[in-house]
Tab-separated table of C-alpha atoms in Angstrom:
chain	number	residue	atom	x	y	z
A	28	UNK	CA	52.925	-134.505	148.462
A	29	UNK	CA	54.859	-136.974	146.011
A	30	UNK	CA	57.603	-137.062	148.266
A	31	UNK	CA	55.529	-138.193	150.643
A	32	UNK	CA	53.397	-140.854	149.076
A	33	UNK	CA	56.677	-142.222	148.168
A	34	UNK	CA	58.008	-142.664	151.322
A	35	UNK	CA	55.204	-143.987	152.617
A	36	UNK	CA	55.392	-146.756	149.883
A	37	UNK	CA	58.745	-146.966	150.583
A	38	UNK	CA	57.932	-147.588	154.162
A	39	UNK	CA	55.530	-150.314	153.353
A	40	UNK	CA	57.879	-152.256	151.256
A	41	UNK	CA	60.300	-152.421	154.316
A	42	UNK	CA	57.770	-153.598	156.769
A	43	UNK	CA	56.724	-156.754	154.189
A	44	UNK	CA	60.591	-157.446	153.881
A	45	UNK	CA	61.074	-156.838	157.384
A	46	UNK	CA	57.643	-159.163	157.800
A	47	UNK	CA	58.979	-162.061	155.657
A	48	UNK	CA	62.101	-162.011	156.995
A	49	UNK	CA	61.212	-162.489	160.567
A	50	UNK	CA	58.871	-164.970	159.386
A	51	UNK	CA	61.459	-167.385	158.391
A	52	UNK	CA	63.768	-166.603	160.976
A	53	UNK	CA	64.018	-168.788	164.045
A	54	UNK	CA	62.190	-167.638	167.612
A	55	UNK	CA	65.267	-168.629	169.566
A	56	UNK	CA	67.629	-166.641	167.390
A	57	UNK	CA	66.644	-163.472	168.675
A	58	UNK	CA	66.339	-161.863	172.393
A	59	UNK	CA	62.940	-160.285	173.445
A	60	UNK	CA	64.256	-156.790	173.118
A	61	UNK	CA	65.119	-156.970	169.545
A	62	UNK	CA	61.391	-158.942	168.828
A	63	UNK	CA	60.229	-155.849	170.512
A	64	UNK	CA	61.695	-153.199	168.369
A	65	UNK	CA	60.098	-154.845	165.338
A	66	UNK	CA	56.555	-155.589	166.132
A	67	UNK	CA	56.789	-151.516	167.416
A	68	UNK	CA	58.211	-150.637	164.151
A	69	UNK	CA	55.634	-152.945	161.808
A	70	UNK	CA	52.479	-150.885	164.155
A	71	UNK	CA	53.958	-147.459	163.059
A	72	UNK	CA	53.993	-148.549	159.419
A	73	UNK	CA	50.539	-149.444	159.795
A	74	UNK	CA	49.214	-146.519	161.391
A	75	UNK	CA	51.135	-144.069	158.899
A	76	UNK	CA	49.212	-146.014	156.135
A	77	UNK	CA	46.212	-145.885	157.650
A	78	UNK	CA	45.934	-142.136	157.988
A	79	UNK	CA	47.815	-142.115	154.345
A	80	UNK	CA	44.461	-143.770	152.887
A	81	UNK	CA	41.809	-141.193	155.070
A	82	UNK	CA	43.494	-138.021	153.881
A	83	UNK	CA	43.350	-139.894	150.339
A	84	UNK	CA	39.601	-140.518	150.656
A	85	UNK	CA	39.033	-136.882	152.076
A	86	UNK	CA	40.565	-135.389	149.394
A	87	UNK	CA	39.133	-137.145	146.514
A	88	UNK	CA	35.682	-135.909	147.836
A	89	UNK	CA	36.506	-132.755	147.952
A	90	UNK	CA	38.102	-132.291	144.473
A	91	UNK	CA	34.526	-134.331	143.234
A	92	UNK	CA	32.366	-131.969	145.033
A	93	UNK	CA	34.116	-129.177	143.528
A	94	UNK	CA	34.079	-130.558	140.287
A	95	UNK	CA	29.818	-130.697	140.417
A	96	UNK	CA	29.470	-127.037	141.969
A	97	UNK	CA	32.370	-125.037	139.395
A	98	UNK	CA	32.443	-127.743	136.275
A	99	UNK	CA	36.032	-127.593	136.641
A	100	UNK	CA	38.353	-129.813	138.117
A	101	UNK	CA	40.190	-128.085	141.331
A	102	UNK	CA	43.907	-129.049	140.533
A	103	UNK	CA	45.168	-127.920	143.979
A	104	UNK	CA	43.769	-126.960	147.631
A	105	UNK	CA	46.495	-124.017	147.546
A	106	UNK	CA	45.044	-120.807	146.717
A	107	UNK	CA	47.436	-118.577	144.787
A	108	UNK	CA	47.719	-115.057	145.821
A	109	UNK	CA	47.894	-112.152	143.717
A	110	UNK	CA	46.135	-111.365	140.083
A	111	UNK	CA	46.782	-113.908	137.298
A	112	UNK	CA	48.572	-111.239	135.080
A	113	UNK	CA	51.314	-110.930	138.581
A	114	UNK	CA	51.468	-114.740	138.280
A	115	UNK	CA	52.596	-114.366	134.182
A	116	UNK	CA	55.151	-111.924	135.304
A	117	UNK	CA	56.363	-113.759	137.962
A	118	UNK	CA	56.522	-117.012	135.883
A	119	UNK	CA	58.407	-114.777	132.549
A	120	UNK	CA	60.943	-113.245	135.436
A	121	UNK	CA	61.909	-117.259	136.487
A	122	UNK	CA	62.529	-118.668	133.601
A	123	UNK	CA	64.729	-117.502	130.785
A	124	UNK	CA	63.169	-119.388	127.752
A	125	UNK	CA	60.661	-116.780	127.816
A	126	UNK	CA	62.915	-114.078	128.817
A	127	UNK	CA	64.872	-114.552	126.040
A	128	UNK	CA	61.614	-115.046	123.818
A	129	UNK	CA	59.878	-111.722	125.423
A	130	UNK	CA	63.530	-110.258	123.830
A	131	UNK	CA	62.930	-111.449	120.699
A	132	UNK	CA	59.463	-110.204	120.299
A	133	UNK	CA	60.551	-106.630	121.767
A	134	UNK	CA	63.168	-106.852	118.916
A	135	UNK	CA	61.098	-107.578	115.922
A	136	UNK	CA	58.645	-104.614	116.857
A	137	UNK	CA	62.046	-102.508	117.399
A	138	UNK	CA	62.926	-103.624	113.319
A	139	UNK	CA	59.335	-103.452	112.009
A	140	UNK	CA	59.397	-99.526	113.460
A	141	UNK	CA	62.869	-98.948	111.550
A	142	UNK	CA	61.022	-100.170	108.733
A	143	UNK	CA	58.250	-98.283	108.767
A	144	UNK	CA	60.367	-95.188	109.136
A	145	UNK	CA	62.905	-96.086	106.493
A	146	UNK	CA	59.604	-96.782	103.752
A	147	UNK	CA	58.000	-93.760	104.926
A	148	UNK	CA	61.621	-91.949	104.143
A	149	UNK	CA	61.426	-93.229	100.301
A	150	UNK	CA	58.365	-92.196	99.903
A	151	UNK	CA	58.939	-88.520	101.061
A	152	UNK	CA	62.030	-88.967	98.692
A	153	UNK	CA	60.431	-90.263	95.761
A	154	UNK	CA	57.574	-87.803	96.208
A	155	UNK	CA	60.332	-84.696	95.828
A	156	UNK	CA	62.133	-86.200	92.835
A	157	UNK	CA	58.498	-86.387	91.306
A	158	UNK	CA	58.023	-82.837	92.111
A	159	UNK	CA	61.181	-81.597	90.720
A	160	UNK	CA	60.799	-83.705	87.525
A	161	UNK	CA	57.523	-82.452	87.001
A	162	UNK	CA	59.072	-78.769	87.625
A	163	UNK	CA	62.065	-79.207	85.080
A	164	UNK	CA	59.537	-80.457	82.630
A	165	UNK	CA	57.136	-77.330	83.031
A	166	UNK	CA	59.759	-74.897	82.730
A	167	UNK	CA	61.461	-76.866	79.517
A	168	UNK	CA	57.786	-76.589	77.807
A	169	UNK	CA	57.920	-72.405	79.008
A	170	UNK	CA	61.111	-72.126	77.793
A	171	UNK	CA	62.758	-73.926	74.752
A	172	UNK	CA	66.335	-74.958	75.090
A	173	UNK	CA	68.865	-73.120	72.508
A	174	UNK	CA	70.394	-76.547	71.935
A	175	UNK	CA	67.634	-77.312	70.237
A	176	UNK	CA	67.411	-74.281	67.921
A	177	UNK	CA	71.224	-75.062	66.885
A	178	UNK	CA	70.459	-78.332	65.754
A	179	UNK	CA	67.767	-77.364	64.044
A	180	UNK	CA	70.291	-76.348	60.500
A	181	UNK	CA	68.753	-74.392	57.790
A	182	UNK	CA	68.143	-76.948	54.537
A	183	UNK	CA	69.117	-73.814	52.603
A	184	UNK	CA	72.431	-72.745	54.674
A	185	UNK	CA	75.825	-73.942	53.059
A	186	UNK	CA	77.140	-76.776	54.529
A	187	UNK	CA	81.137	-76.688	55.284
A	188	UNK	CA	81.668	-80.299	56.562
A	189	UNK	CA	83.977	-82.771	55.117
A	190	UNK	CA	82.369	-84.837	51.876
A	191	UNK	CA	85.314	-87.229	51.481
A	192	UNK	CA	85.984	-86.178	47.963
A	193	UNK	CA	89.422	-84.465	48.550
A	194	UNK	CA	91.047	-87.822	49.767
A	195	UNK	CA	89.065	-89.702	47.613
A	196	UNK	CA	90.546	-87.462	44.783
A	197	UNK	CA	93.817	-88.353	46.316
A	198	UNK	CA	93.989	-91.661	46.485
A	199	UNK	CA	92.177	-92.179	43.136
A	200	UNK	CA	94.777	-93.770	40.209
A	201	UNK	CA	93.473	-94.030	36.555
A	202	UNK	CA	90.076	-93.033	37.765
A	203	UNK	CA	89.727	-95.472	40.036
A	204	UNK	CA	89.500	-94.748	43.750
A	205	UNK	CA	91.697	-97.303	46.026
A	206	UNK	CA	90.754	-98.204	49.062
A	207	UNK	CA	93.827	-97.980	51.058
A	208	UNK	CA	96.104	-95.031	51.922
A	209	UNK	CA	99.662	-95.935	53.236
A	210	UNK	CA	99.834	-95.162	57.332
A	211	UNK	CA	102.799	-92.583	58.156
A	212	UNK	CA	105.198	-95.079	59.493
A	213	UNK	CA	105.639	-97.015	55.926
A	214	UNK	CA	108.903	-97.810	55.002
A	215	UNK	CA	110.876	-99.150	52.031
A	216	UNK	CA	112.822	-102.370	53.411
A	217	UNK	CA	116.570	-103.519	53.369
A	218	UNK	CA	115.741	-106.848	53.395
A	219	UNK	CA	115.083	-108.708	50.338
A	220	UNK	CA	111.319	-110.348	51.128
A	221	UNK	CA	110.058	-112.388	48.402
A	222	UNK	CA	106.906	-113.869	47.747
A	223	UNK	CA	107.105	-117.683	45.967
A	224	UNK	CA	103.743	-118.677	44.775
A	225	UNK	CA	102.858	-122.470	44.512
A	226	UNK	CA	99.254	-124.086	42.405
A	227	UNK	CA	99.003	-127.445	43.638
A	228	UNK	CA	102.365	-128.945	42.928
A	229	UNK	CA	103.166	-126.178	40.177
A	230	UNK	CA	105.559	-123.808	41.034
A	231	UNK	CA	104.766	-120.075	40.021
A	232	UNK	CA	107.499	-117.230	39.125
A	233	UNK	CA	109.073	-115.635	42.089
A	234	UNK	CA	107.751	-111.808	43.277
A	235	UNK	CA	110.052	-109.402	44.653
A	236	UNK	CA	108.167	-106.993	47.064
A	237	UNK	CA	111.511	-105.708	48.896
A	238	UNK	CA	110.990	-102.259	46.081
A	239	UNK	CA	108.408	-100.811	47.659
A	240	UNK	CA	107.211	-99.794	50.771
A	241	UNK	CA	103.507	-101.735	50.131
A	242	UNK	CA	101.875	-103.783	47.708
A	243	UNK	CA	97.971	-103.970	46.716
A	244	UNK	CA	96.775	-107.377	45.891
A	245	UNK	CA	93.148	-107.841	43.740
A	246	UNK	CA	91.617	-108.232	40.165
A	247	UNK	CA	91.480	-104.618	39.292
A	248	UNK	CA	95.042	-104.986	36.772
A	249	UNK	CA	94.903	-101.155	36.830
A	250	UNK	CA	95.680	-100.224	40.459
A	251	UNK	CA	97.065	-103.500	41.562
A	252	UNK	CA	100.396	-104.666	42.672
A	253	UNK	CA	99.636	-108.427	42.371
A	254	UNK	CA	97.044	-109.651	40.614
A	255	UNK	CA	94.589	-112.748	41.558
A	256	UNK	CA	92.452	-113.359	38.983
A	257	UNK	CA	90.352	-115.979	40.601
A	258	UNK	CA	86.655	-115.003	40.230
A	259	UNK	CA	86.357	-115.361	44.769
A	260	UNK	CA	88.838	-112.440	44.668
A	261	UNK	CA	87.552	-109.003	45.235
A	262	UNK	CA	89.012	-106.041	42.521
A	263	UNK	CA	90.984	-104.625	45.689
A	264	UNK	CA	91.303	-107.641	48.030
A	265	UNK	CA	94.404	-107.292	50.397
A	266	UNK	CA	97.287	-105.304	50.968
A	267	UNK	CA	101.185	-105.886	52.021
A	268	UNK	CA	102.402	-103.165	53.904
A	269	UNK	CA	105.885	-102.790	55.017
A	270	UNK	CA	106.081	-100.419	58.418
A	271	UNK	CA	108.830	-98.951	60.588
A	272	UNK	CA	107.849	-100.855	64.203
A	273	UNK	CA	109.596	-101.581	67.574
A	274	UNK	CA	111.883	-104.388	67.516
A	275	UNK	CA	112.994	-106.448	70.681
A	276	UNK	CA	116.455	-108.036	70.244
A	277	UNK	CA	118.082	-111.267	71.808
A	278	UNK	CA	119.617	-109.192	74.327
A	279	UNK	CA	116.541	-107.706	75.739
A	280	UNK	CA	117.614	-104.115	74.086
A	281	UNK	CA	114.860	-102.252	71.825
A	282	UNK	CA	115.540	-100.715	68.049
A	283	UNK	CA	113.247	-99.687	65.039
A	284	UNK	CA	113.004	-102.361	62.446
A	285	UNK	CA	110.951	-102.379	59.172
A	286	UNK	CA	108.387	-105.727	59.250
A	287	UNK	CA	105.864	-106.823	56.640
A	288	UNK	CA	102.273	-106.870	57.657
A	289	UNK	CA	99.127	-108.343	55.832
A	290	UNK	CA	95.858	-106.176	55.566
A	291	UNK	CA	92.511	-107.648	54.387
A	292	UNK	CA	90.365	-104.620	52.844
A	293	UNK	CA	87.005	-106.089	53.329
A	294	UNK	CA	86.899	-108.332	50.531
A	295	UNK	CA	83.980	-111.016	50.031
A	296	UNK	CA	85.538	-113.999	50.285
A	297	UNK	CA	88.525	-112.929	52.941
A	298	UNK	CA	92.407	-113.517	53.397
A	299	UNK	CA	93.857	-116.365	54.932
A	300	UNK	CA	97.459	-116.447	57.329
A	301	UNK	CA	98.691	-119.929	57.754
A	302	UNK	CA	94.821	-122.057	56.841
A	303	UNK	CA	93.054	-119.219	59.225
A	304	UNK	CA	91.466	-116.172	57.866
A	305	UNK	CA	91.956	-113.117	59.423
A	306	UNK	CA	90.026	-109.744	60.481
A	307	UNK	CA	89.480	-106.988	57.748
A	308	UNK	CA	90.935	-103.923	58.083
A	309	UNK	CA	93.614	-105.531	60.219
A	310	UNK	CA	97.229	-105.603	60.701
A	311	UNK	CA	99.071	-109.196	60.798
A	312	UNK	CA	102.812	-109.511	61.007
A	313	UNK	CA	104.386	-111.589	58.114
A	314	UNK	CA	106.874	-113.707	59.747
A	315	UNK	CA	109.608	-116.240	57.170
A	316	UNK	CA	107.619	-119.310	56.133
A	317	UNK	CA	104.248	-117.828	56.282
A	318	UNK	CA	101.409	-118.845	53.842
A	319	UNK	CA	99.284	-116.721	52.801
A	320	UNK	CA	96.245	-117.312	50.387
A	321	UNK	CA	92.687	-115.330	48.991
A	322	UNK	CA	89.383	-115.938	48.556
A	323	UNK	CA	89.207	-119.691	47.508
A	324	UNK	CA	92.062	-119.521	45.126
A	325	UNK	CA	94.409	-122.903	45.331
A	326	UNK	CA	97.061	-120.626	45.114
A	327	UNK	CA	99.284	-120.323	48.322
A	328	UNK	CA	102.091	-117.881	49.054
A	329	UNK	CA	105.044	-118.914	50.802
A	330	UNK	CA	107.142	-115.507	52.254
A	331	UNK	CA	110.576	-116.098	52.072
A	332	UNK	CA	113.497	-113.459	52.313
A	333	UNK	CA	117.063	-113.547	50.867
A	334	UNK	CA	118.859	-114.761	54.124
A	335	UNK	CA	116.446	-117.944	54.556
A	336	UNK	CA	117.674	-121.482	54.070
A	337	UNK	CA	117.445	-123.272	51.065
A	338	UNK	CA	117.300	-119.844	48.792
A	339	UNK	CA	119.462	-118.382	45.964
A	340	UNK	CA	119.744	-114.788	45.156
A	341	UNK	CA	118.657	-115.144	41.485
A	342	UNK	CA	117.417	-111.178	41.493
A	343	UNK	CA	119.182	-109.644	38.108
């Protein structure tokens, strides 16, 4: 129906060009043949929009009358065959937006199923763990676990454990028990290591601690190796320990060599390597030039050995 309201108005714009044109053109220009072609041509035009305007007219009333009688407007005279629920499925089968949306919809109810089935799964799970809990609990309260009567000790039985007296009885000196034991790899070393103490700009006598395989460092004179008698210094504050450890030469090859290594035993005030304190209980290697200082004593400890530049062998 568009098409053809559109050609018609097409039709009509020709015959007013075709109109004007003749209009200006001269009579004598033309033969009577062509002159007749045209005014034939101009009377179809006029007929075709003649008849274009009744079926207009025609049609208008019968979409108004229509209107009063339903109280709906009649979009077409067409009547369209079959029930309206064919028509849907006709119109979902043609296009494929709603093809692919009828998918998506048969989809979701697909994964809303799965979930249902997967809670309802749980839920049968959960409900049998509950049940064998609840079974392991009633037969725990009919019968008592052994375990439990083992643990339970008798206040008056002996006891046979370990107290801790024996070592401490072992590592006790002049009554007094020390806190460290030497480990198993302790060694006596062939170098000469020597410790030079400096206060301030004072220089202190020179130890020797190449004799023995460690030496105990604190305020306790009794048990002590080396004594600091600043009041920040605990009675058994640190310990030098000289130990038999892997070694990796120059050339990549390994040996056993004997290495001094600095222990803080939990004192109050701590041990410091180089300005940085360390961890109690604690193994740091002792490496040439090292200074080593406790508590908040000025004093510092420079560890030298007899091979180092700049020292004499002055040992008697």
């Amino acid at each position: 129906r568009h098409g053809f309201q559109k050609l018609v108005s097409n039709l009509i714009a020709l015959r007013r060009s075709i109109k004007q044109w003749y209009q200006t053109q001269s009579t004598g220009s033309f033969n009577t043949l062509q002159h007749y072609y045209i005014l034939n041509l101009i009377e179809v035009m006029g007929s075709s929009r003649k008849r274009q305007n009744s079926t207009s007219s025609s049609n208008s009333s019968d979409s108004y009358s229509s209107s009063d009688s339903t109280k709906s407007p009649v979009r077409s005279k067409q009547k369209r065959s079959g029930t309206p629920e064919s028509r849907n499925n006709s119109n979902r089968r043609s296009s494929p937006r709603r093809q692919s949306g009828g998918n998506r919809h048969n989809v979701s109810i697909k994964r809303k199923r799965r979930k249902e089935e997967r809670d309802a799964e749980r839920a049968s799970r959960e409900k049998e763990e509950k049940k064998r809990k609840d079974k392991k609990e009633k037969d725990k309260k009919m019968k008592p676990d052994k375990k439990d009567d083992k643990d339970k000790k008798d206040p008056t039985a002996p006891n046979f454990e370990k107290s801790g007296k024996l070592a401490e009885e072992r590592n006790t000196y002049k009554g007094i028990v020390i806190k460290y034991s030497e480990p198993p790899e302790a060694r006596i070393p062939k170098t000469k290591w020597r410790l030079y103490p400096f206060k301030g700009d004072e220089t202190l006598p020179t130890m020797y601690i190449h004799r023995n395989s460690g030496y105990l460092i604190g305020r306790e004179r009794k048990v002590v190796d080396i004594p600091a008698d600043h009041p920040s210094c605990s009675s058994q504050h640190a310990v030098i320990q000289f130990r038999l450890v892997d070694h990796k030469r120059q050339d990549g090859s390994q040996t056993k060599k004997v290495k001094p290594y600095l222990m803080d035993l939990e004192s109050t005030n701590g041990s410091f390597l180089n300005n940085v304190k360390i961890d109690p209980r604690r193994y740091y290697e002792l490496k040439e030039r090292d200074i080593v200082k406790f508590g908040f004593s000025t004093r510092e400890y420079v560890i030298l050995h007899d091979r180092s530049e700049g020292v004499v062998d002055t040992e008697s």
